[in-house]
Every structure is written in structure tokens, then in C-alpha cells.
PDB file of C-alpha atoms and ligand atoms in Angstrom:
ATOM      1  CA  UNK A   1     -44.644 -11.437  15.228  1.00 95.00           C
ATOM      2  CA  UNK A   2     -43.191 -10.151  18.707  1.00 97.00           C
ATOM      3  CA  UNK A   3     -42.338  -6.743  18.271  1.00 97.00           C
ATOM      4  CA  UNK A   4     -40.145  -4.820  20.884  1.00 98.00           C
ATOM      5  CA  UNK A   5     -41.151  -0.902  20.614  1.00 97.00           C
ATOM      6  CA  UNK A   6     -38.473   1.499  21.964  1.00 97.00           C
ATOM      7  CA  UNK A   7     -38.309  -0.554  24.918  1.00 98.00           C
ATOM      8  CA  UNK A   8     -35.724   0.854  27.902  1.00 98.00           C
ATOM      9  CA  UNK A   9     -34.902  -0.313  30.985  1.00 97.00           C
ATOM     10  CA  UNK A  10     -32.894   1.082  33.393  1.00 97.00           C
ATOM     11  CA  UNK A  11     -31.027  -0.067  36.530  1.00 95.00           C
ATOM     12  CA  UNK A  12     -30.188   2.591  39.131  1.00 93.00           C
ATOM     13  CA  UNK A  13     -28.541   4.879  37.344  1.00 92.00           C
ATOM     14  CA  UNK A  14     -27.422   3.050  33.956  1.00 95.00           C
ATOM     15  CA  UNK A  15     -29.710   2.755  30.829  1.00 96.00           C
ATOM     16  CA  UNK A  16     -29.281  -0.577  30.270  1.00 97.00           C
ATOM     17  CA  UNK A  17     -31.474  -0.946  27.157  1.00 97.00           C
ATOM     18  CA  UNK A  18     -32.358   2.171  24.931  1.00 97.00           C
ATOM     19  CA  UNK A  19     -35.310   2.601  23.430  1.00 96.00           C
ATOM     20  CA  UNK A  20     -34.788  -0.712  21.793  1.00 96.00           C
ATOM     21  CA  UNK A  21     -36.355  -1.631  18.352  1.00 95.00           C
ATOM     22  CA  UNK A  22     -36.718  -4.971  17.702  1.00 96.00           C
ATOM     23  CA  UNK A  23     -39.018  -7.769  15.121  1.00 96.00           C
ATOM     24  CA  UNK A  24     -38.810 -11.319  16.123  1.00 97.00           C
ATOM     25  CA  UNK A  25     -40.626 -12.808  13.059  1.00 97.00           C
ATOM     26  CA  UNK A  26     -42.591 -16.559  14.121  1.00 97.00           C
ATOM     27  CA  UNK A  27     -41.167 -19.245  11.916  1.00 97.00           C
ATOM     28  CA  UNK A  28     -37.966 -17.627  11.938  1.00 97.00           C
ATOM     29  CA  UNK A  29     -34.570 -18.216  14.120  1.00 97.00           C
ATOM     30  CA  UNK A  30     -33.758 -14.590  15.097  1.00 97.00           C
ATOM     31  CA  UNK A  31     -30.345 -14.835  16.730  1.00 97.00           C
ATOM     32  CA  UNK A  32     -28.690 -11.710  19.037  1.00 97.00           C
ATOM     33  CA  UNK A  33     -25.394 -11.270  19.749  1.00 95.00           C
ATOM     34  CA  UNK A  34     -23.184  -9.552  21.365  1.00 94.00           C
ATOM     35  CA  UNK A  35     -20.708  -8.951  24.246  1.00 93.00           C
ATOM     36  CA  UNK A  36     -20.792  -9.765  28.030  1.00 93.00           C
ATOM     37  CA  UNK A  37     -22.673  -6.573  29.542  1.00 95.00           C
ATOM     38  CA  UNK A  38     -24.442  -5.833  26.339  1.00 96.00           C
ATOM     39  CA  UNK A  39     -28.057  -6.320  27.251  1.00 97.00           C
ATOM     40  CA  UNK A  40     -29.134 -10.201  25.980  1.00 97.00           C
ATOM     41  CA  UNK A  41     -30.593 -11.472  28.956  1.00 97.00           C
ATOM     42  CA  UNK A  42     -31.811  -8.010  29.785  1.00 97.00           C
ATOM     43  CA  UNK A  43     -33.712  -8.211  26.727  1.00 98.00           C
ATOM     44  CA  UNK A  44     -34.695 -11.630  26.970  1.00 97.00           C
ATOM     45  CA  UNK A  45     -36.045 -10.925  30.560  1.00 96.00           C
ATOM     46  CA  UNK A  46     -37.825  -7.356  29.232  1.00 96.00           C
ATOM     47  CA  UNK A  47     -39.729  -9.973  26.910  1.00 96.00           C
ATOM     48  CA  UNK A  48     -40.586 -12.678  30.024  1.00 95.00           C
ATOM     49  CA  UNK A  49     -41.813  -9.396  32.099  1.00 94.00           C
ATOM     50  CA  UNK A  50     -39.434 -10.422  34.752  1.00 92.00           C
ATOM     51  CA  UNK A  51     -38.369  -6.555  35.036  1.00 93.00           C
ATOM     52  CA  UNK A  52     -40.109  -3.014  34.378  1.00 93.00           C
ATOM     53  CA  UNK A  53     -39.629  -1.019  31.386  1.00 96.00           C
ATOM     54  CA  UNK A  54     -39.163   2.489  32.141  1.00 96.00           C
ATOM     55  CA  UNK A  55     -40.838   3.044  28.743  1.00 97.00           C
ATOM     56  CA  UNK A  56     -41.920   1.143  25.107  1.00 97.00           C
ATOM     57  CA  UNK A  57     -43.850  -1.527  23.992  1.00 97.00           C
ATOM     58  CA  UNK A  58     -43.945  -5.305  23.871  1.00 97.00           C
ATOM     59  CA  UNK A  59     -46.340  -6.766  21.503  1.00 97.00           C
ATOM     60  CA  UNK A  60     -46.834 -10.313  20.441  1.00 96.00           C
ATOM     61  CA  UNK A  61     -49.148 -10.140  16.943  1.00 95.00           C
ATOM     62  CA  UNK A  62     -52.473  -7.484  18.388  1.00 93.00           C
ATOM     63  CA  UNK A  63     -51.599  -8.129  21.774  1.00 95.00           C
ATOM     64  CA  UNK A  64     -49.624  -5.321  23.866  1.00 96.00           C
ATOM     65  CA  UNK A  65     -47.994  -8.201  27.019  1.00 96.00           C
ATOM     66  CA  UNK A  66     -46.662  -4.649  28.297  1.00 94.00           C
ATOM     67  CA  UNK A  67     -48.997  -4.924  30.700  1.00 88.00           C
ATOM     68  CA  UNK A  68     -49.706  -8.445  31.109  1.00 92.00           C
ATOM     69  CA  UNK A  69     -47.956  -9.785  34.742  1.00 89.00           C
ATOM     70  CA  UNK A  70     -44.561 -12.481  33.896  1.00 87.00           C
ATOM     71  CA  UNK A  71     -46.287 -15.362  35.041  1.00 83.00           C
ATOM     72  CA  UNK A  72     -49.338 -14.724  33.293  1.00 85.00           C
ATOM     73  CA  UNK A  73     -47.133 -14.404  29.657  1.00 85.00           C
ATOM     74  CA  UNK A  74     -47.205 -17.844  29.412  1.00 83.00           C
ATOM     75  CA  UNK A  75     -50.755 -18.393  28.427  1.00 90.00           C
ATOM     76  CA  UNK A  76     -49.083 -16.512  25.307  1.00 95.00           C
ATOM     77  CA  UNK A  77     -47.353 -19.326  24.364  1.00 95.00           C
ATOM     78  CA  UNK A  78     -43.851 -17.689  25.025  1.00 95.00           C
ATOM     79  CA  UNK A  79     -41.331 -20.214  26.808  1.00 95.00           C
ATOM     80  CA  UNK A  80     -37.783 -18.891  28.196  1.00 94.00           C
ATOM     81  CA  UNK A  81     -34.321 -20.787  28.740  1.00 95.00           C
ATOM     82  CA  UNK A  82     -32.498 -18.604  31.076  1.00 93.00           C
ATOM     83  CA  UNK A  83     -28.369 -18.431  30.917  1.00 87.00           C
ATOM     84  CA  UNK A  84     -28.204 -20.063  34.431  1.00 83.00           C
ATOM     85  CA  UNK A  85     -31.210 -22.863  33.733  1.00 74.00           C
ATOM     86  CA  UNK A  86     -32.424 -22.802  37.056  1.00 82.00           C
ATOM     87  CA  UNK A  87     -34.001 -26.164  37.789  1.00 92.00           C
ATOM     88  CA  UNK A  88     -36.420 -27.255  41.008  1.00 94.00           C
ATOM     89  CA  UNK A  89     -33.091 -29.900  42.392  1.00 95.00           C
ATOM     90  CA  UNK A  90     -35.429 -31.849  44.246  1.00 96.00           C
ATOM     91  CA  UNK A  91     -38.395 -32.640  41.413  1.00 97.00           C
ATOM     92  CA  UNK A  92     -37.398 -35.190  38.788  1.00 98.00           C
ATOM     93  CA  UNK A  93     -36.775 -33.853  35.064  1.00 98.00           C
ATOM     94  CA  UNK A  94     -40.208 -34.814  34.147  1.00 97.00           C
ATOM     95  CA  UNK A  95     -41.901 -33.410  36.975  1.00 97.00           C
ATOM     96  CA  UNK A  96     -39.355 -29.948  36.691  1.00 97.00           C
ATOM     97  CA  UNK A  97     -40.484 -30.296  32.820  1.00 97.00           C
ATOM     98  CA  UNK A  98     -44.165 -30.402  33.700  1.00 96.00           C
ATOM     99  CA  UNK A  99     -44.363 -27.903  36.620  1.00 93.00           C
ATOM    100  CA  UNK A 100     -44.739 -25.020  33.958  1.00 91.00           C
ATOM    101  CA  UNK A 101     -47.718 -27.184  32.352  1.00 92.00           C
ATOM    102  CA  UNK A 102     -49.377 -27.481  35.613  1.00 90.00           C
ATOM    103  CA  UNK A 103     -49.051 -23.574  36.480  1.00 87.00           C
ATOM    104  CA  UNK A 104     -51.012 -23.522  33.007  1.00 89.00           C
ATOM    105  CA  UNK A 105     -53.331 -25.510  33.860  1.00 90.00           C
ATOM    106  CA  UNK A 106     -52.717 -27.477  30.948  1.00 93.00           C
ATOM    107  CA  UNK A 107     -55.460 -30.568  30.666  1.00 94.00           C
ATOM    108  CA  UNK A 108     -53.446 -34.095  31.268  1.00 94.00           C
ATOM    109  CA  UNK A 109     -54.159 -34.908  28.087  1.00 95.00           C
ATOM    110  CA  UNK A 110     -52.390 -31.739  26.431  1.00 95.00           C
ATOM    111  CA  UNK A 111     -49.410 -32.109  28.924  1.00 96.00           C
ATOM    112  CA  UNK A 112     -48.819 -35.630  27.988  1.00 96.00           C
ATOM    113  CA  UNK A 113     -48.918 -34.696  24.184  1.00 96.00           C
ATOM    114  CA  UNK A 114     -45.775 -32.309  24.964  1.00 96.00           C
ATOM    115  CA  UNK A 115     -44.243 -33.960  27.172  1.00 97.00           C
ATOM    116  CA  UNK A 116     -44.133 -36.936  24.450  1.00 97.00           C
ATOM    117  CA  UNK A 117     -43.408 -34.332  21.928  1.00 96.00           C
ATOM    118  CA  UNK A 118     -40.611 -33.203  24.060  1.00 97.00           C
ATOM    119  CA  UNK A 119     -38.978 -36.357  24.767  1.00 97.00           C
ATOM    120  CA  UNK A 120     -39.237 -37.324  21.484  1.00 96.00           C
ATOM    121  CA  UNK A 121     -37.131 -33.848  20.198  1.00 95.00           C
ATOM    122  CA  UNK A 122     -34.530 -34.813  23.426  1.00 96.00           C
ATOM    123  CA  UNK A 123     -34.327 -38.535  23.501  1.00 95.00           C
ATOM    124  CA  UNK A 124     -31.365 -37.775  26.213  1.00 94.00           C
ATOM    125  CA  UNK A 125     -33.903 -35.964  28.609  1.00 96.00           C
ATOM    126  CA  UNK A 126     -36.402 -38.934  28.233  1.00 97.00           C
ATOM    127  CA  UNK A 127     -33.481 -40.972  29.633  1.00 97.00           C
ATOM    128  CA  UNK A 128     -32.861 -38.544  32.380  1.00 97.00           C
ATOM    129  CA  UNK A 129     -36.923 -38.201  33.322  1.00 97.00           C
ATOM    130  CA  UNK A 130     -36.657 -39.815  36.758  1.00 98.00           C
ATOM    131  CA  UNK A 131     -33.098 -37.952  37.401  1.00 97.00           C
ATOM    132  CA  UNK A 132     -33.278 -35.629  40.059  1.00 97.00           C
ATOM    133  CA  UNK A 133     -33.039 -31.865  39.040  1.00 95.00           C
ATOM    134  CA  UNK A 134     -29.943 -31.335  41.193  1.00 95.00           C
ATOM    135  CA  UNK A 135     -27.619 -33.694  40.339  1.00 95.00           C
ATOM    136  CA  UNK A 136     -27.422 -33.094  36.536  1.00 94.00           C
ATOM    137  CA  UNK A 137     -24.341 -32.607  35.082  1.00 90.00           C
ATOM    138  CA  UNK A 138     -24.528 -28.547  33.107  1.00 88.00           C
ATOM    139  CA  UNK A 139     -25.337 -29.687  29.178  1.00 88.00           C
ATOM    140  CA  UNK A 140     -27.928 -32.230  30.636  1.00 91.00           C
ATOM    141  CA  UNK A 141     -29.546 -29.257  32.663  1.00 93.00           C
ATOM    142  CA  UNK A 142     -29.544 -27.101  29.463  1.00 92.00           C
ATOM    143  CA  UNK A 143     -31.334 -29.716  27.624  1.00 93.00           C
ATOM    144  CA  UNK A 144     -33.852 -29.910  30.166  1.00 96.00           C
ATOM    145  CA  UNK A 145     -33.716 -25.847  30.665  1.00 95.00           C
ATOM    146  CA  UNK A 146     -34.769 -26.456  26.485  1.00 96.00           C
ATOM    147  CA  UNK A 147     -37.439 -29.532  27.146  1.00 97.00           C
ATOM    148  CA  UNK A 148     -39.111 -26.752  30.204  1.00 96.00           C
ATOM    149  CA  UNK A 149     -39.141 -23.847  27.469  1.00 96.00           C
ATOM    150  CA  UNK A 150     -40.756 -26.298  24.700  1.00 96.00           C
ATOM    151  CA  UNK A 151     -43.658 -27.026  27.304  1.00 96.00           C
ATOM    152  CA  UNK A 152     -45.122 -23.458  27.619  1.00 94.00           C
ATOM    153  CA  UNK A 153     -43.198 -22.206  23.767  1.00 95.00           C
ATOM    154  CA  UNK A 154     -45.596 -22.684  21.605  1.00 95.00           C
ATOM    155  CA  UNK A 155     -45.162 -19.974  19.954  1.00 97.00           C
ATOM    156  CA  UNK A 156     -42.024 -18.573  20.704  1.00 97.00           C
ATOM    157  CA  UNK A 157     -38.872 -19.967  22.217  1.00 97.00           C
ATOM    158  CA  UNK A 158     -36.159 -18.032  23.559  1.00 97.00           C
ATOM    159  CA  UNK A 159     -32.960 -18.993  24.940  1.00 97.00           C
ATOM    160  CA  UNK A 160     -30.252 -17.341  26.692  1.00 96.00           C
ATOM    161  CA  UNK A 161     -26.608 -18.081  25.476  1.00 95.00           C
ATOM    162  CA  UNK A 162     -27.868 -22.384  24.970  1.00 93.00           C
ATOM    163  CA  UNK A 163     -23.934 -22.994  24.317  1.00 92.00           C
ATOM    164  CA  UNK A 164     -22.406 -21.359  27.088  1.00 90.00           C
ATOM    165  CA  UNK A 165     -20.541 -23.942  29.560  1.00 88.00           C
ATOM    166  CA  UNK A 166     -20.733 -26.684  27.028  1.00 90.00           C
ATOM    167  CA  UNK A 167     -18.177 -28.517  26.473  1.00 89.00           C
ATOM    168  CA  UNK A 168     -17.623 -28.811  22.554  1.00 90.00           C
ATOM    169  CA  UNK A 169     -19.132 -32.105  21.555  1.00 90.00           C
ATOM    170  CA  UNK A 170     -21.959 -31.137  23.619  1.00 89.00           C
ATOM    171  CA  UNK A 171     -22.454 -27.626  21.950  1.00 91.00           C
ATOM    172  CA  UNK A 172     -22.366 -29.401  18.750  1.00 92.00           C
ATOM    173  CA  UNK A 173     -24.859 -32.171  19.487  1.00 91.00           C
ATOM    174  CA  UNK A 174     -27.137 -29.041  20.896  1.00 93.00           C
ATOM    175  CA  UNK A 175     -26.834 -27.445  18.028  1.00 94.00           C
ATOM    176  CA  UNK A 176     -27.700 -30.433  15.957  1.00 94.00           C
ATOM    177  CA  UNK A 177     -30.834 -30.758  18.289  1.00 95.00           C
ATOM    178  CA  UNK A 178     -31.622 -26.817  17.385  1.00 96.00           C
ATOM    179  CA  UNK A 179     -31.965 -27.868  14.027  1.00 96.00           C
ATOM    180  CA  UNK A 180     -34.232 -30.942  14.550  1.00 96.00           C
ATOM    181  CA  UNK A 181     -36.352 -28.545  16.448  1.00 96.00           C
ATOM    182  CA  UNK A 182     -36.278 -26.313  13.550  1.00 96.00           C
ATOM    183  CA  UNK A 183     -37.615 -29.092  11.472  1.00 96.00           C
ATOM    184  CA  UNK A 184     -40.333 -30.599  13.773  1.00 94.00           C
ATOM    185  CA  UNK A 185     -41.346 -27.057  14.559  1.00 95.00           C
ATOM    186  CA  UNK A 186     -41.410 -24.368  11.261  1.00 96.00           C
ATOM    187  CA  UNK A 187     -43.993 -22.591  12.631  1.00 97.00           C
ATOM    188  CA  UNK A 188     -41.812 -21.819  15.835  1.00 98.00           C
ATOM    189  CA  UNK A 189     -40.085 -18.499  16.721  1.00 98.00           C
ATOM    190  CA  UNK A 190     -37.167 -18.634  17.830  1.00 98.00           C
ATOM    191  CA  UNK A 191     -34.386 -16.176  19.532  1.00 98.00           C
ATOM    192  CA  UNK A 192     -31.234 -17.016  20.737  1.00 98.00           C
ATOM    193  CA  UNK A 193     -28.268 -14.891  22.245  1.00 97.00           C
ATOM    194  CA  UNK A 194     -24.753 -15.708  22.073  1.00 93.00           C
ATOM    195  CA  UNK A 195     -22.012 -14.158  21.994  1.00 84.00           C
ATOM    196  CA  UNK A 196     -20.452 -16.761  19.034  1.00 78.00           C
ATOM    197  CA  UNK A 197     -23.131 -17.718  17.021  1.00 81.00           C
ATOM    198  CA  UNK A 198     -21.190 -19.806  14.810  1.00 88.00           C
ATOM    199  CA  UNK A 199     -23.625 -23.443  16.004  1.00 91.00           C
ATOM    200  CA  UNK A 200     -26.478 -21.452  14.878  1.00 93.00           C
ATOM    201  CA  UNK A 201     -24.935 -20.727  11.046  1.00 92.00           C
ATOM    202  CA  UNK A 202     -27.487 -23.557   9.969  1.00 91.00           C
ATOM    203  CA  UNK A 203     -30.620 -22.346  11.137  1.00 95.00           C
ATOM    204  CA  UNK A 204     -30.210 -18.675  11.715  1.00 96.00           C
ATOM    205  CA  UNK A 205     -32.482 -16.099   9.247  1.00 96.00           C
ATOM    206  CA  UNK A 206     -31.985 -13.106  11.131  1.00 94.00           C
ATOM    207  CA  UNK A 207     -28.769 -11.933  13.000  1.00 95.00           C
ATOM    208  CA  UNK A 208     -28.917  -8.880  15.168  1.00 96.00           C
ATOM    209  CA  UNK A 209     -26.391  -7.417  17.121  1.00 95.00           C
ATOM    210  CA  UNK A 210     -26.741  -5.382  20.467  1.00 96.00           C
ATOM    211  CA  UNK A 211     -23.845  -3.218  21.380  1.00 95.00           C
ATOM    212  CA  UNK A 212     -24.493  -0.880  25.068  1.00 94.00           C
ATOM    213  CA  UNK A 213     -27.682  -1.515  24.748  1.00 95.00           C
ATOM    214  CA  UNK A 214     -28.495  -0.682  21.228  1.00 95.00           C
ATOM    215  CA  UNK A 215     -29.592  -2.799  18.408  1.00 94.00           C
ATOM    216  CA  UNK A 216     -29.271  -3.101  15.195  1.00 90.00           C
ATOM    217  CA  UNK A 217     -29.312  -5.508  12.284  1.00 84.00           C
ATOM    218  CA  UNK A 218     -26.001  -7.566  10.901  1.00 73.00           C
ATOM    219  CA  UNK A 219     -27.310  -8.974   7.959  1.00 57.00           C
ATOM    220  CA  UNK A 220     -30.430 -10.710   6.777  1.00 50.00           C
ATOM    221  CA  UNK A 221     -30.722 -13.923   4.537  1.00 45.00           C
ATOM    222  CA  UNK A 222     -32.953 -13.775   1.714  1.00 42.00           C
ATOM    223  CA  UNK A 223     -36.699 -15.743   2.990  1.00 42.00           C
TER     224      UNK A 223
HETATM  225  N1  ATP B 301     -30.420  -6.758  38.164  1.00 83.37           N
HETATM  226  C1  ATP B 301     -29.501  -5.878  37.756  1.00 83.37           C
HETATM  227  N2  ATP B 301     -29.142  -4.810  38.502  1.00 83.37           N
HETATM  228  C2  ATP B 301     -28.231  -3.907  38.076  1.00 83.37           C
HETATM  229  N3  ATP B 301     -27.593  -3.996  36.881  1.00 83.37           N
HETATM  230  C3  ATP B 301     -27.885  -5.033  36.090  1.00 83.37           C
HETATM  231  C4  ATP B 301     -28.851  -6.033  36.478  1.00 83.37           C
HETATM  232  N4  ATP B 301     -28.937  -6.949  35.484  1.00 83.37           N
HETATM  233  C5  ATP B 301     -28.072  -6.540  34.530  1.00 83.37           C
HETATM  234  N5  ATP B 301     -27.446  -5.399  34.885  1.00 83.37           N
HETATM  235  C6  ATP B 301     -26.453  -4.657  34.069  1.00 83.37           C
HETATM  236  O1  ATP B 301     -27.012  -4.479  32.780  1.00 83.37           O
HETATM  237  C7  ATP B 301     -26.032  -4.644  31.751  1.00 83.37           C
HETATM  238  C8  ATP B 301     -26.497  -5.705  30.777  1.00 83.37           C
HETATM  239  O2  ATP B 301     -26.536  -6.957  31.443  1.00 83.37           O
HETATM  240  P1  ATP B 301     -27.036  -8.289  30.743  1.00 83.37           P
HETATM  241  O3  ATP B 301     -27.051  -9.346  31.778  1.00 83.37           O
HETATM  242  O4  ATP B 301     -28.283  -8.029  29.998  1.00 83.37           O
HETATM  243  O5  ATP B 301     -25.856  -8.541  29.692  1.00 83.37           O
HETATM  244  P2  ATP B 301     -25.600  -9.797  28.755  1.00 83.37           P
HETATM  245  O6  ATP B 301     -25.467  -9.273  27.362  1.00 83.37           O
HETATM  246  O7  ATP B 301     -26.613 -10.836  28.990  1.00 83.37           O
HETATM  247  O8  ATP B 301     -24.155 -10.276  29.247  1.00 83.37           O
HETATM  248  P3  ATP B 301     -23.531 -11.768  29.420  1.00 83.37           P
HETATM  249  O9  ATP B 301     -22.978 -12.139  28.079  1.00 83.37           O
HETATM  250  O10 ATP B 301     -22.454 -11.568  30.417  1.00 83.37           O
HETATM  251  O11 ATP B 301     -24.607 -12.674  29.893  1.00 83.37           O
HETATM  252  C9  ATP B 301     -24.728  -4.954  32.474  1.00 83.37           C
HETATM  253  O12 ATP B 301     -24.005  -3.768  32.596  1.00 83.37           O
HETATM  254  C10 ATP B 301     -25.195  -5.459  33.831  1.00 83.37           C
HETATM  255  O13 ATP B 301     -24.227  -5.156  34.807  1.00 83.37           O
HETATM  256 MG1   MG B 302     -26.515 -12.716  29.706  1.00 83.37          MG
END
């Protein structure tokens, strides 16, 4: 479970997130939506440790990553797909896909396994693998933004408005790829933001909605 404990951050003078509760169950597709300026990608980056809280808790099972540095949360097996996917334009997909591997210090061995693993989830990446970065076109850089989560998420996956940009046949056929991942992957937790979550009806359990900062639950399907 990764549990966010009446966590608030703050920019300047705006409260940005307040004293947010939130449960993102593993095995589970935990989806949070809301408007632009609501606070998804400020939670999403709370959980990464990309920012400071100004006070709470983030826990993942018995272990408080509150104080645990961003770029050592990944040895937690927590990967991140941020809205704008940020990819290195000058490494090749596979080598932008294994850079977070080799910050790991993942064995070769382990890195192949999920890099197979991950090509095999995203045939259309495996095609792109000698592709420069930069010259992707946006729904092949958020598959790859996807693949580069997958390598360090093995726990947890979270992804920052996956839709957004796409054009519809390519939201769809992300979506459908969401769901093969929730297949290959049941032990997986997963949270998504959007701001239409209708692509996710098929695999969401848990939808929560975050209004000014503030969360709270929409409905939950019976386990
Ligand atoms: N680095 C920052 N400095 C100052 N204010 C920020 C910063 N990042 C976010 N904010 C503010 O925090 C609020 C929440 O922003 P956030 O990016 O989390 O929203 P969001 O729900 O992801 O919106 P969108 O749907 O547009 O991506 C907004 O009012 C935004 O202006
Ligand atoms: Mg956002």
C-alpha cells in the first residue's frame, strides 16, 4: 500500500495540496481526476519526492520515503510518467528506456529481463528502440515515457494525464495497452490522473477526485 498522510505542499503563498489523505492499494488501478490547476501532478510529484512537503507523510507498506531523497525512491520500486514525458533526444529509446536501470544499478541480466518484458507489453516501442529520443512523434514518446516507468515500477506505476495530446485512435490503443498491462501485471499498482477518465472505465477500481487541492473518494467498485 502507498499511503499519503495529510500531505501539503505549498508554493509561495498558495496551499497547493491540503493535508491530503490518500490509499493507493498495490494490485489496484487507483485513478485521480480532476481539473487543470487541481493538484495531479503536484501529487504525483509529492509521491516522486521531486518537491518538499511542508508537512505529512508518505509511506509505501512500513516504509516512511518522506525522508528518502527522489532519486533514491526508485530502489522502492516506484516508476513515474510525467505529463510532459521528458525524454534524453539524443539517446535511442532503448538506451532512454535503460538509463533509469543503469542509475539502479540494475545487473545486465535483470535489465535485459525488463527490457524484454517491456518490449514485449509495447511491441510499438520495440520497433522504435534504435529511434532517437527527439524525433518521436507525442503518442510514441508517451509509450516510451510508459516503457521508462515499467523499468524502475515494480511496484507501483504512476502516470500523469497518459491520454493527454493523443490523438483518439491513439488514446484508445493506449488504453487497450493499460489493460494488457493490467493483465501481465496484477500485482502492479497503479495511479493515473486525468481529467476524463472515460479510457480507464475498464480497468479502474478506485476513482478519486481532487478539487483545490482536496481529495476525496467518487465511488469504489466492489473487490
Ligand atoms: N512549481 C510551481 N510553482 C508555483 N506554483 C505551482 C508550481 N507547480 C504547480 N503550481 C500551482 O499548483 C496548482 C496545481 O498545479 P498542478 O500542476 O498540480 O495541477 P494539475 O491538476 O496537474 O493541472 P493540469 O491538469 O493542468 O496538469 C496550480 O495552481 C499551479 O499553478
Ligand atoms: Mg498536471
Amino acid at each position: 500500500m502507498l499511503r499519503l498522510e495529510q500531505v501539503r505542499v505549498r508554493f509561495h503563498d498558495q496551499i497547493v495540496l491540503r493535508d491530503v489523505k490518500m490509499d493507493v492499494p498495490a494490485s489496484r488501478t487507483t485513478v485521480l481526476i480532476g481539473r487543470n490547476g487541481a493538484g495531479k501532478t503536484t501529487t504525483l510529484r509529492a509521491i516522486m519526492g521531486v518537491l518538499p512537503l511542508e508537512n505529512g507523510r508518505i509511506w509505501l507498506d512500513d516504509v516512511d520515503l518522506t525522508g528518502v531523497r527522489s532519486h533514491d525512491r526508485a530502489r522502492f520500486g516506484v516508476g513515474y510518467a510525467p505529463e510532459d514525458r521528458r525524454l534524453i533526444p539524443d539517446f535511442s529509446v532503448e538506451d532512454n528506456l535503460l538509463l533509469p536501470a543503469i542509475a539502479l544499478r540494475l545487473a545486465g541480466e535483470e535489465r535485459r529481463r525488463r527490457l524484454d518484458e517491456i518490449f514485449n507489453l509495447l511491441p510499438e516501442v520495440a520497433a522504435l528502440r534504435h529511434r532517437a529520443g527527439g524525433v518521436l512523434s507525442g503518442g510514441q514518446g508517451k509509450m516510451v515515457a510508459l516503457g521508462r516507468a515499467l523499468m524502475v515500477g515494480t511496484r507501483y506505476v504512476l502516470l500523469d494525464e497518459p491520454f493527454q495530446g493523443l490523438a483518439p485512435a491513439l488514446a484508445l490503443s493506449y488504453a487497450d495497452t493499460l489493460v494488457r498491462l493490467r493483465k501481465s501485471r496484477p500485482d502492479l499498482g497503479l495511479l493515473i490522473t486525468e481529467s476524463t477518465p472515460r479510457l480507464l472505465d475498464k480497468i479502474v477500481d478506485n476513482s478519486l477526485l481532487i478539487e483545490r487541492g482536496e481529495i476525496s473518494s467518487l465511488a469504489r467498485k466492489a473487490a
